[in-house]
Amino acid sequence: MSDQRSIPVTVTNVFEETPNIRTIEFDRKFIINPGQFCMVWVPGVDEVPMGFSSENSITVQKIGEATEALFSYKEGQKLGIKGPLGNGFSPKGKVLAVAGGVGAAPLRTIALSGRVETFLLGTQKESEILFRDRLGNCGEVKISTDDGSYGHHGFVTDLLRETDLDEYDTICVCGPEMMMKGVLSVVREKCAEERTQFSLARYMKCGVGICGSCCMDSTGLRVCRDGPVFRGDELLKSPEFGKYSRDASGRKNFFEVKSHFDFFIVC
């Protein structure tokens, strides 16, 4: 059961995964379903949602004030963890994982359980490949890079198009929303959207379904409480998926694509 209190934890290790991504381990193990998240309280800064990358770690990409503060954390410092929260993935049978960038973090929790048959991982360049050698007991790992510096030269959706989706019972996806929109388009072409599960990121204030800041148009689904994981056929009913999200004021921020892994917001 989720704990709605913020529980103090002590940092035990900090690993530099890439120039902009670090994994922070702490001294408490949480009982999680793969894909569940937590609200991380950074004392004196903010409380922000982050997915678990293991039962006792979060993996942080430096993109804002709170994550920048976390980059300065060292062994012995304290955080507050509220969670686990949300529904998480529910993988069944043979699992295909599709990740973009730091989206590999919540999918790693499935890989560590030994349930992923194939893991497709996409990044912009080789130096940003996350968990290359630490994805558990995956049968196969395929990597794509936008610039061709490692693996397939192109997008992770290229690897997906080459994959026989009929071989998998569950397809779990996490990454930048424009990348996931591309994945949804591919699986829809192959009539596999009902077997897909997508982990969404939205602005959250409470993380427990009270404030409504993460509600999806026009379904009213709360990403924190009803998600963050949704089936592909559910997302097809939402006019906002892959088009816009909302900021702290509730204003729509539209995605403008430069690549699968690098988008900016037009207000």
Short mmCIF file of N, CA and C in Angstrom, two decimals, residues 77-219:
data_model
loop_
_atom_site.label_atom_id
_atom_site.label_comp_id
_atom_site.label_asym_id
_atom_site.label_seq_id
_atom_site.Cartn_x
_atom_site.Cartn_y
_atom_site.Cartn_z
N GLN A 77 23.66 12.53 2.99
CA GLN A 77 22.61 13.55 2.99
C GLN A 77 21.22 12.90 2.97
N LYS A 78 20.21 13.69 3.35
CA LYS A 78 18.87 13.14 3.51
C LYS A 78 17.88 13.72 2.49
N LEU A 79 16.93 12.84 2.13
CA LEU A 79 15.82 13.19 1.26
C LEU A 79 14.53 12.74 1.92
N GLY A 80 13.41 13.21 1.38
CA GLY A 80 12.12 12.68 1.79
C GLY A 80 11.50 11.93 0.63
N ILE A 81 11.02 10.72 0.87
CA ILE A 81 10.39 9.90 -0.17
C ILE A 81 8.96 9.58 0.23
N LYS A 82 8.00 10.02 -0.59
CA LYS A 82 6.59 9.67 -0.39
C LYS A 82 6.18 8.70 -1.48
N GLY A 83 5.83 7.48 -1.07
CA GLY A 83 5.47 6.49 -2.07
C GLY A 83 5.65 5.07 -1.54
N PRO A 84 5.50 4.07 -2.41
CA PRO A 84 5.28 4.19 -3.85
C PRO A 84 3.88 4.68 -4.20
N LEU A 85 3.76 5.37 -5.33
CA LEU A 85 2.52 5.96 -5.78
C LEU A 85 2.18 5.50 -7.20
N GLY A 86 0.91 5.58 -7.55
CA GLY A 86 0.48 5.23 -8.90
C GLY A 86 0.30 3.74 -9.10
N ASN A 87 -0.06 3.38 -10.32
CA ASN A 87 -0.38 1.98 -10.60
C ASN A 87 0.79 1.14 -11.06
N GLY A 88 1.73 1.71 -11.79
CA GLY A 88 2.86 0.94 -12.30
C GLY A 88 2.47 0.06 -13.49
N PHE A 89 3.48 -0.64 -14.03
CA PHE A 89 3.26 -1.57 -15.13
C PHE A 89 2.67 -2.88 -14.61
N SER A 90 1.99 -3.59 -15.49
CA SER A 90 1.49 -4.93 -15.14
C SER A 90 1.88 -5.89 -16.26
N PRO A 91 3.18 -6.19 -16.34
CA PRO A 91 3.67 -7.03 -17.43
C PRO A 91 3.22 -8.48 -17.30
N LYS A 92 2.83 -9.06 -18.42
CA LYS A 92 2.42 -10.47 -18.45
C LYS A 92 3.10 -11.16 -19.62
N GLY A 93 3.47 -12.41 -19.42
CA GLY A 93 4.07 -13.19 -20.49
C GLY A 93 5.39 -12.62 -20.96
N LYS A 94 5.64 -12.71 -22.26
CA LYS A 94 6.87 -12.19 -22.84
C LYS A 94 6.77 -10.67 -22.97
N VAL A 95 7.78 -9.98 -22.44
CA VAL A 95 7.72 -8.52 -22.36
C VAL A 95 8.75 -7.88 -23.29
N LEU A 96 8.29 -6.88 -24.04
CA LEU A 96 9.16 -6.02 -24.83
C LEU A 96 9.18 -4.66 -24.14
N ALA A 97 10.36 -4.16 -23.81
CA ALA A 97 10.51 -2.83 -23.20
C ALA A 97 11.06 -1.86 -24.25
N VAL A 98 10.45 -0.68 -24.32
CA VAL A 98 10.89 0.34 -25.27
C VAL A 98 11.14 1.63 -24.49
N ALA A 99 12.39 2.09 -24.48
CA ALA A 99 12.76 3.24 -23.66
C ALA A 99 13.44 4.31 -24.49
N GLY A 100 13.20 5.56 -24.09
CA GLY A 100 13.91 6.69 -24.66
C GLY A 100 14.60 7.47 -23.56
N GLY A 101 15.92 7.62 -23.64
CA GLY A 101 16.65 8.41 -22.66
C GLY A 101 16.47 7.91 -21.24
N VAL A 102 16.15 8.86 -20.34
CA VAL A 102 16.00 8.52 -18.92
C VAL A 102 14.75 7.68 -18.69
N GLY A 103 13.92 7.49 -19.71
CA GLY A 103 12.78 6.58 -19.60
C GLY A 103 13.18 5.15 -19.34
N ALA A 104 14.46 4.86 -19.51
CA ALA A 104 14.95 3.51 -19.18
C ALA A 104 14.88 3.23 -17.68
N ALA A 105 14.82 4.29 -16.86
CA ALA A 105 14.89 4.11 -15.40
C ALA A 105 13.72 3.30 -14.85
N PRO A 106 12.45 3.69 -15.07
CA PRO A 106 11.36 2.87 -14.53
C PRO A 106 11.25 1.51 -15.20
N LEU A 107 11.66 1.41 -16.48
CA LEU A 107 11.62 0.11 -17.15
C LEU A 107 12.70 -0.83 -16.62
N ARG A 108 13.75 -0.26 -16.05
CA ARG A 108 14.81 -1.10 -15.47
C ARG A 108 14.26 -1.96 -14.33
N THR A 109 13.23 -1.47 -13.63
CA THR A 109 12.67 -2.26 -12.53
C THR A 109 12.04 -3.54 -13.04
N ILE A 110 11.51 -3.54 -14.28
CA ILE A 110 10.99 -4.78 -14.87
C ILE A 110 12.15 -5.66 -15.31
N ALA A 111 13.17 -5.03 -15.91
CA ALA A 111 14.33 -5.79 -16.37
C ALA A 111 15.03 -6.50 -15.22
N LEU A 112 15.13 -5.83 -14.08
CA LEU A 112 15.80 -6.44 -12.92
C LEU A 112 15.05 -7.66 -12.41
N SER A 113 13.74 -7.71 -12.67
CA SER A 113 12.95 -8.86 -12.23
C SER A 113 13.09 -10.04 -13.18
N GLY A 114 13.79 -9.84 -14.30
CA GLY A 114 14.00 -10.92 -15.26
C GLY A 114 12.84 -11.16 -16.21
N ARG A 115 11.91 -10.20 -16.29
CA ARG A 115 10.71 -10.42 -17.10
C ARG A 115 10.77 -9.81 -18.49
N VAL A 116 11.88 -9.15 -18.84
CA VAL A 116 11.98 -8.51 -20.15
C VAL A 116 12.73 -9.42 -21.12
N GLU A 117 12.06 -9.76 -22.20
CA GLU A 117 12.68 -10.60 -23.22
C GLU A 117 13.59 -9.77 -24.13
N THR A 118 13.12 -8.60 -24.52
CA THR A 118 13.89 -7.71 -25.40
C THR A 118 13.75 -6.28 -24.90
N PHE A 119 14.86 -5.55 -24.89
CA PHE A 119 14.87 -4.16 -24.42
C PHE A 119 15.39 -3.28 -25.56
N LEU A 120 14.52 -2.39 -26.05
CA LEU A 120 14.91 -1.42 -27.07
C LEU A 120 15.17 -0.08 -26.40
N LEU A 121 16.37 0.46 -26.59
CA LEU A 121 16.77 1.68 -25.90
C LEU A 121 17.28 2.70 -26.91
N GLY A 122 16.70 3.89 -26.88
CA GLY A 122 17.13 4.95 -27.79
C GLY A 122 17.65 6.16 -27.04
N THR A 123 18.72 6.77 -27.57
CA THR A 123 19.27 8.01 -27.01
C THR A 123 19.75 8.89 -28.16
N GLN A 124 20.18 10.10 -27.83
CA GLN A 124 20.71 10.99 -28.86
C GLN A 124 22.10 10.57 -29.31
N LYS A 125 22.96 10.17 -28.33
CA LYS A 125 24.34 9.81 -28.66
C LYS A 125 24.88 8.82 -27.63
N GLU A 126 26.03 8.22 -27.95
CA GLU A 126 26.58 7.14 -27.14
C GLU A 126 26.81 7.55 -25.69
N SER A 127 27.25 8.78 -25.45
CA SER A 127 27.56 9.20 -24.08
C SER A 127 26.32 9.30 -23.21
N GLU A 128 25.12 9.25 -23.81
CA GLU A 128 23.88 9.36 -23.04
C GLU A 128 23.17 8.02 -22.86
N ILE A 129 23.81 6.92 -23.26
CA ILE A 129 23.19 5.60 -23.10
C ILE A 129 23.12 5.27 -21.61
N LEU A 130 21.93 4.94 -21.15
CA LEU A 130 21.70 4.69 -19.73
C LEU A 130 21.60 3.20 -19.45
N PHE A 131 22.30 2.73 -18.43
CA PHE A 131 22.24 1.33 -17.97
C PHE A 131 22.65 0.34 -19.05
N ARG A 132 23.59 0.68 -19.88
CA ARG A 132 23.96 -0.20 -21.00
C ARG A 132 24.27 -1.62 -20.54
N ASP A 133 24.97 -1.73 -19.42
CA ASP A 133 25.38 -3.05 -18.94
C ASP A 133 24.66 -3.46 -17.65
N ARG A 134 23.57 -2.75 -17.30
CA ARG A 134 22.90 -3.02 -16.02
C ARG A 134 21.39 -3.09 -16.19
N LEU A 135 20.96 -3.84 -17.18
CA LEU A 135 19.53 -3.96 -17.43
C LEU A 135 18.98 -5.32 -17.04
N GLY A 136 19.63 -5.95 -16.07
CA GLY A 136 19.10 -7.21 -15.57
C GLY A 136 19.35 -8.36 -16.52
N ASN A 137 18.44 -9.31 -16.52
CA ASN A 137 18.60 -10.52 -17.31
C ASN A 137 17.80 -10.48 -18.60
N CYS A 138 17.93 -9.38 -19.34
CA CYS A 138 17.21 -9.26 -20.61
C CYS A 138 17.78 -10.27 -21.60
N GLY A 139 16.89 -10.87 -22.39
CA GLY A 139 17.36 -11.79 -23.41
C GLY A 139 18.16 -11.08 -24.48
N GLU A 140 17.76 -9.83 -24.79
CA GLU A 140 18.42 -9.08 -25.86
C GLU A 140 18.25 -7.59 -25.60
N VAL A 141 19.30 -6.82 -25.82
CA VAL A 141 19.25 -5.36 -25.71
C VAL A 141 19.68 -4.77 -27.05
N LYS A 142 18.81 -3.91 -27.63
CA LYS A 142 19.12 -3.24 -28.88
C LYS A 142 19.12 -1.74 -28.63
N ILE A 143 20.14 -1.05 -29.15
CA ILE A 143 20.30 0.37 -28.88
C ILE A 143 20.34 1.16 -30.18
N SER A 144 19.67 2.30 -30.15
CA SER A 144 19.74 3.23 -31.28
C SER A 144 20.23 4.58 -30.78
N THR A 145 20.96 5.30 -31.63
CA THR A 145 21.38 6.66 -31.31
C THR A 145 21.02 7.57 -32.49
N ASP A 146 20.57 8.77 -32.17
CA ASP A 146 20.19 9.72 -33.21
C ASP A 146 21.35 10.02 -34.16
N ASP A 147 22.57 10.13 -33.57
CA ASP A 147 23.72 10.54 -34.40
C ASP A 147 24.52 9.35 -34.95
N GLY A 148 24.10 8.12 -34.63
CA GLY A 148 24.78 6.95 -35.16
C GLY A 148 26.07 6.61 -34.46
N SER A 149 26.34 7.22 -33.30
CA SER A 149 27.61 6.97 -32.60
C SER A 149 27.65 5.59 -31.94
N TYR A 150 26.51 4.93 -31.81
CA TYR A 150 26.48 3.57 -31.24
C TYR A 150 25.21 2.88 -31.73
N GLY A 151 25.33 1.61 -32.04
CA GLY A 151 24.16 0.83 -32.42
C GLY A 151 23.51 1.32 -33.71
N HIS A 152 22.19 1.21 -33.75
CA HIS A 152 21.44 1.62 -34.94
C HIS A 152 21.45 3.14 -35.09
N HIS A 153 21.73 3.61 -36.29
CA HIS A 153 21.71 5.05 -36.56
C HIS A 153 20.27 5.46 -36.89
N GLY A 154 19.61 6.06 -35.90
CA GLY A 154 18.22 6.45 -36.09
C GLY A 154 17.47 6.42 -34.78
N PHE A 155 16.15 6.28 -34.88
CA PHE A 155 15.29 6.33 -33.72
C PHE A 155 14.96 4.94 -33.20
N VAL A 156 14.54 4.88 -31.94
CA VAL A 156 14.14 3.60 -31.35
C VAL A 156 12.89 3.07 -32.05
N THR A 157 12.09 3.96 -32.65
CA THR A 157 10.92 3.50 -33.41
C THR A 157 11.33 2.70 -34.65
N ASP A 158 12.53 2.97 -35.18
CA ASP A 158 13.03 2.16 -36.29
C ASP A 158 13.22 0.72 -35.84
N LEU A 159 13.81 0.55 -34.65
CA LEU A 159 14.00 -0.79 -34.10
C LEU A 159 12.66 -1.47 -33.85
N LEU A 160 11.69 -0.68 -33.41
CA LEU A 160 10.36 -1.23 -33.13
C LEU A 160 9.70 -1.73 -34.41
N ARG A 161 9.84 -0.97 -35.50
CA ARG A 161 9.24 -1.38 -36.77
C ARG A 161 9.81 -2.70 -37.26
N GLU A 162 11.07 -2.96 -36.91
CA GLU A 162 11.73 -4.20 -37.34
C GLU A 162 11.41 -5.38 -36.42
N THR A 163 10.66 -5.13 -35.36
CA THR A 163 10.37 -6.16 -34.36
C THR A 163 9.01 -6.80 -34.62
N ASP A 164 8.96 -8.11 -34.52
CA ASP A 164 7.69 -8.83 -34.67
C ASP A 164 6.94 -8.74 -33.34
N LEU A 165 5.97 -7.84 -33.27
CA LEU A 165 5.25 -7.61 -32.02
C LEU A 165 4.36 -8.78 -31.63
N ASP A 166 4.06 -9.64 -32.58
CA ASP A 166 3.23 -10.82 -32.25
C ASP A 166 3.95 -11.78 -31.31
N GLU A 167 5.27 -11.60 -31.16
CA GLU A 167 6.04 -12.48 -30.27
C GLU A 167 5.92 -12.07 -28.81
N TYR A 168 5.30 -10.91 -28.53
CA TYR A 168 5.27 -10.38 -27.17
C TYR A 168 3.84 -10.23 -26.66
N ASP A 169 3.69 -10.51 -25.37
CA ASP A 169 2.38 -10.39 -24.73
C ASP A 169 2.15 -8.99 -24.17
N THR A 170 3.23 -8.32 -23.76
CA THR A 170 3.14 -6.98 -23.18
C THR A 170 4.26 -6.12 -23.73
N ILE A 171 3.92 -4.87 -24.08
CA ILE A 171 4.92 -3.91 -24.57
C ILE A 171 4.90 -2.72 -23.62
N CYS A 172 5.98 -2.52 -22.88
CA CYS A 172 6.06 -1.45 -21.87
C CYS A 172 6.95 -0.33 -22.41
N VAL A 173 6.46 0.92 -22.29
CA VAL A 173 7.12 2.05 -22.94
C VAL A 173 7.28 3.20 -21.96
N CYS A 174 8.46 3.85 -22.01
CA CYS A 174 8.67 5.06 -21.22
C CYS A 174 9.75 5.90 -21.88
N GLY A 175 9.51 7.22 -21.92
CA GLY A 175 10.48 8.12 -22.51
C GLY A 175 9.84 9.47 -22.77
N PRO A 176 10.52 10.35 -23.51
CA PRO A 176 9.92 11.63 -23.87
C PRO A 176 8.59 11.41 -24.59
N GLU A 177 7.65 12.30 -24.37
CA GLU A 177 6.30 12.06 -24.89
C GLU A 177 6.26 11.98 -26.41
N MET A 178 7.07 12.77 -27.12
CA MET A 178 7.05 12.70 -28.57
C MET A 178 7.60 11.37 -29.08
N MET A 179 8.55 10.81 -28.36
CA MET A 179 9.03 9.47 -28.69
C MET A 179 7.93 8.45 -28.47
N MET A 180 7.19 8.58 -27.35
CA MET A 180 6.12 7.63 -27.06
C MET A 180 4.97 7.77 -28.05
N LYS A 181 4.73 8.98 -28.52
CA LYS A 181 3.71 9.18 -29.55
C LYS A 181 4.10 8.41 -30.81
N GLY A 182 5.39 8.45 -31.16
CA GLY A 182 5.87 7.69 -32.31
C GLY A 182 5.69 6.20 -32.11
N VAL A 183 5.97 5.72 -30.88
CA VAL A 183 5.79 4.30 -30.56
C VAL A 183 4.32 3.91 -30.69
N LEU A 184 3.43 4.76 -30.17
CA LEU A 184 2.00 4.46 -30.25
C LEU A 184 1.54 4.37 -31.71
N SER A 185 2.08 5.22 -32.56
CA SER A 185 1.74 5.18 -33.97
C SER A 185 2.15 3.85 -34.60
N VAL A 186 3.34 3.38 -34.26
CA VAL A 186 3.83 2.12 -34.80
C VAL A 186 3.00 0.94 -34.32
N VAL A 187 2.73 0.88 -33.01
CA VAL A 187 1.98 -0.26 -32.49
C VAL A 187 0.53 -0.24 -32.97
N ARG A 188 0.01 0.96 -33.23
CA ARG A 188 -1.35 1.03 -33.77
C ARG A 188 -1.40 0.47 -35.19
N GLU A 189 -0.36 0.77 -35.98
CA GLU A 189 -0.28 0.20 -37.32
C GLU A 189 -0.27 -1.32 -37.28
N LYS A 190 0.32 -1.86 -36.22
CA LYS A 190 0.44 -3.31 -36.09
C LYS A 190 -0.66 -3.90 -35.21
N CYS A 191 -1.69 -3.09 -34.89
CA CYS A 191 -2.87 -3.53 -34.12
C CYS A 191 -2.46 -4.11 -32.76
N ALA A 192 -1.48 -3.46 -32.10
CA ALA A 192 -0.99 -3.97 -30.81
C ALA A 192 -1.21 -2.97 -29.68
N GLU A 193 -2.02 -1.93 -29.90
CA GLU A 193 -2.15 -0.88 -28.88
C GLU A 193 -2.74 -1.38 -27.57
N GLU A 194 -3.58 -2.43 -27.60
CA GLU A 194 -4.18 -2.94 -26.37
C GLU A 194 -3.17 -3.71 -25.52
N ARG A 195 -2.04 -4.08 -26.12
CA ARG A 195 -1.00 -4.80 -25.38
C ARG A 195 0.12 -3.87 -24.91
N THR A 196 -0.04 -2.57 -25.16
CA THR A 196 1.01 -1.63 -24.78
C THR A 196 0.65 -0.90 -23.49
N GLN A 197 1.67 -0.55 -22.73
CA GLN A 197 1.52 0.21 -21.49
C GLN A 197 2.55 1.34 -21.51
N PHE A 198 2.05 2.59 -21.40
CA PHE A 198 2.90 3.77 -21.49
C PHE A 198 2.95 4.49 -20.15
N SER A 199 4.15 4.87 -19.72
CA SER A 199 4.31 5.61 -18.48
C SER A 199 4.45 7.10 -18.80
N LEU A 200 3.48 7.90 -18.31
CA LEU A 200 3.44 9.32 -18.61
C LEU A 200 4.07 10.15 -17.50
N ALA A 201 4.55 11.33 -17.89
CA ALA A 201 5.03 12.32 -16.92
C ALA A 201 4.19 13.58 -17.07
N ARG A 202 3.67 14.09 -15.96
CA ARG A 202 2.90 15.32 -15.96
C ARG A 202 3.26 16.13 -14.73
N TYR A 203 2.99 17.44 -14.78
CA TYR A 203 3.20 18.28 -13.60
C TYR A 203 2.28 17.79 -12.49
N MET A 204 2.84 17.60 -11.29
CA MET A 204 2.07 17.11 -10.15
C MET A 204 2.37 17.96 -8.93
N LYS A 205 1.33 18.27 -8.18
CA LYS A 205 1.50 18.99 -6.92
C LYS A 205 1.43 18.04 -5.73
N CYS A 206 0.39 17.17 -5.72
CA CYS A 206 0.19 16.31 -4.54
C CYS A 206 0.68 14.89 -4.76
N GLY A 207 0.49 14.34 -5.95
CA GLY A 207 0.92 12.98 -6.23
C GLY A 207 -0.06 11.91 -5.78
N VAL A 208 -1.19 12.31 -5.18
CA VAL A 208 -2.12 11.31 -4.65
C VAL A 208 -3.56 11.51 -5.15
N GLY A 209 -3.75 12.32 -6.19
CA GLY A 209 -5.06 12.43 -6.82
C GLY A 209 -5.99 13.46 -6.25
N ILE A 210 -5.50 14.37 -5.43
CA ILE A 210 -6.38 15.36 -4.78
C ILE A 210 -6.43 16.68 -5.55
N CYS A 211 -5.29 17.18 -5.99
CA CYS A 211 -5.23 18.55 -6.50
C CYS A 211 -5.74 18.70 -7.93
N GLY A 212 -5.68 17.63 -8.72
CA GLY A 212 -6.17 17.70 -10.09
C GLY A 212 -5.22 18.33 -11.09
N SER A 213 -4.02 18.64 -10.68
CA SER A 213 -3.09 19.33 -11.58
C SER A 213 -2.63 18.46 -12.74
N CYS A 214 -2.74 17.14 -12.60
CA CYS A 214 -2.24 16.24 -13.65
C CYS A 214 -3.36 15.57 -14.43
N CYS A 215 -4.59 16.09 -14.35
CA CYS A 215 -5.72 15.49 -15.06
C CYS A 215 -5.51 15.60 -16.57
N MET A 216 -5.92 14.56 -17.28
CA MET A 216 -5.78 14.50 -18.73
C MET A 216 -7.08 14.94 -19.40
N ASP A 217 -6.95 15.78 -20.43
CA ASP A 217 -8.10 16.11 -21.28
C ASP A 217 -8.37 14.93 -22.21
N SER A 218 -9.58 14.62 -22.58
CA SER A 218 -10.84 15.04 -21.97
C SER A 218 -11.38 13.94 -21.07
N THR A 219 -10.52 12.96 -20.80
CA THR A 219 -10.93 11.80 -20.01
C THR A 219 -11.04 12.11 -18.52
#
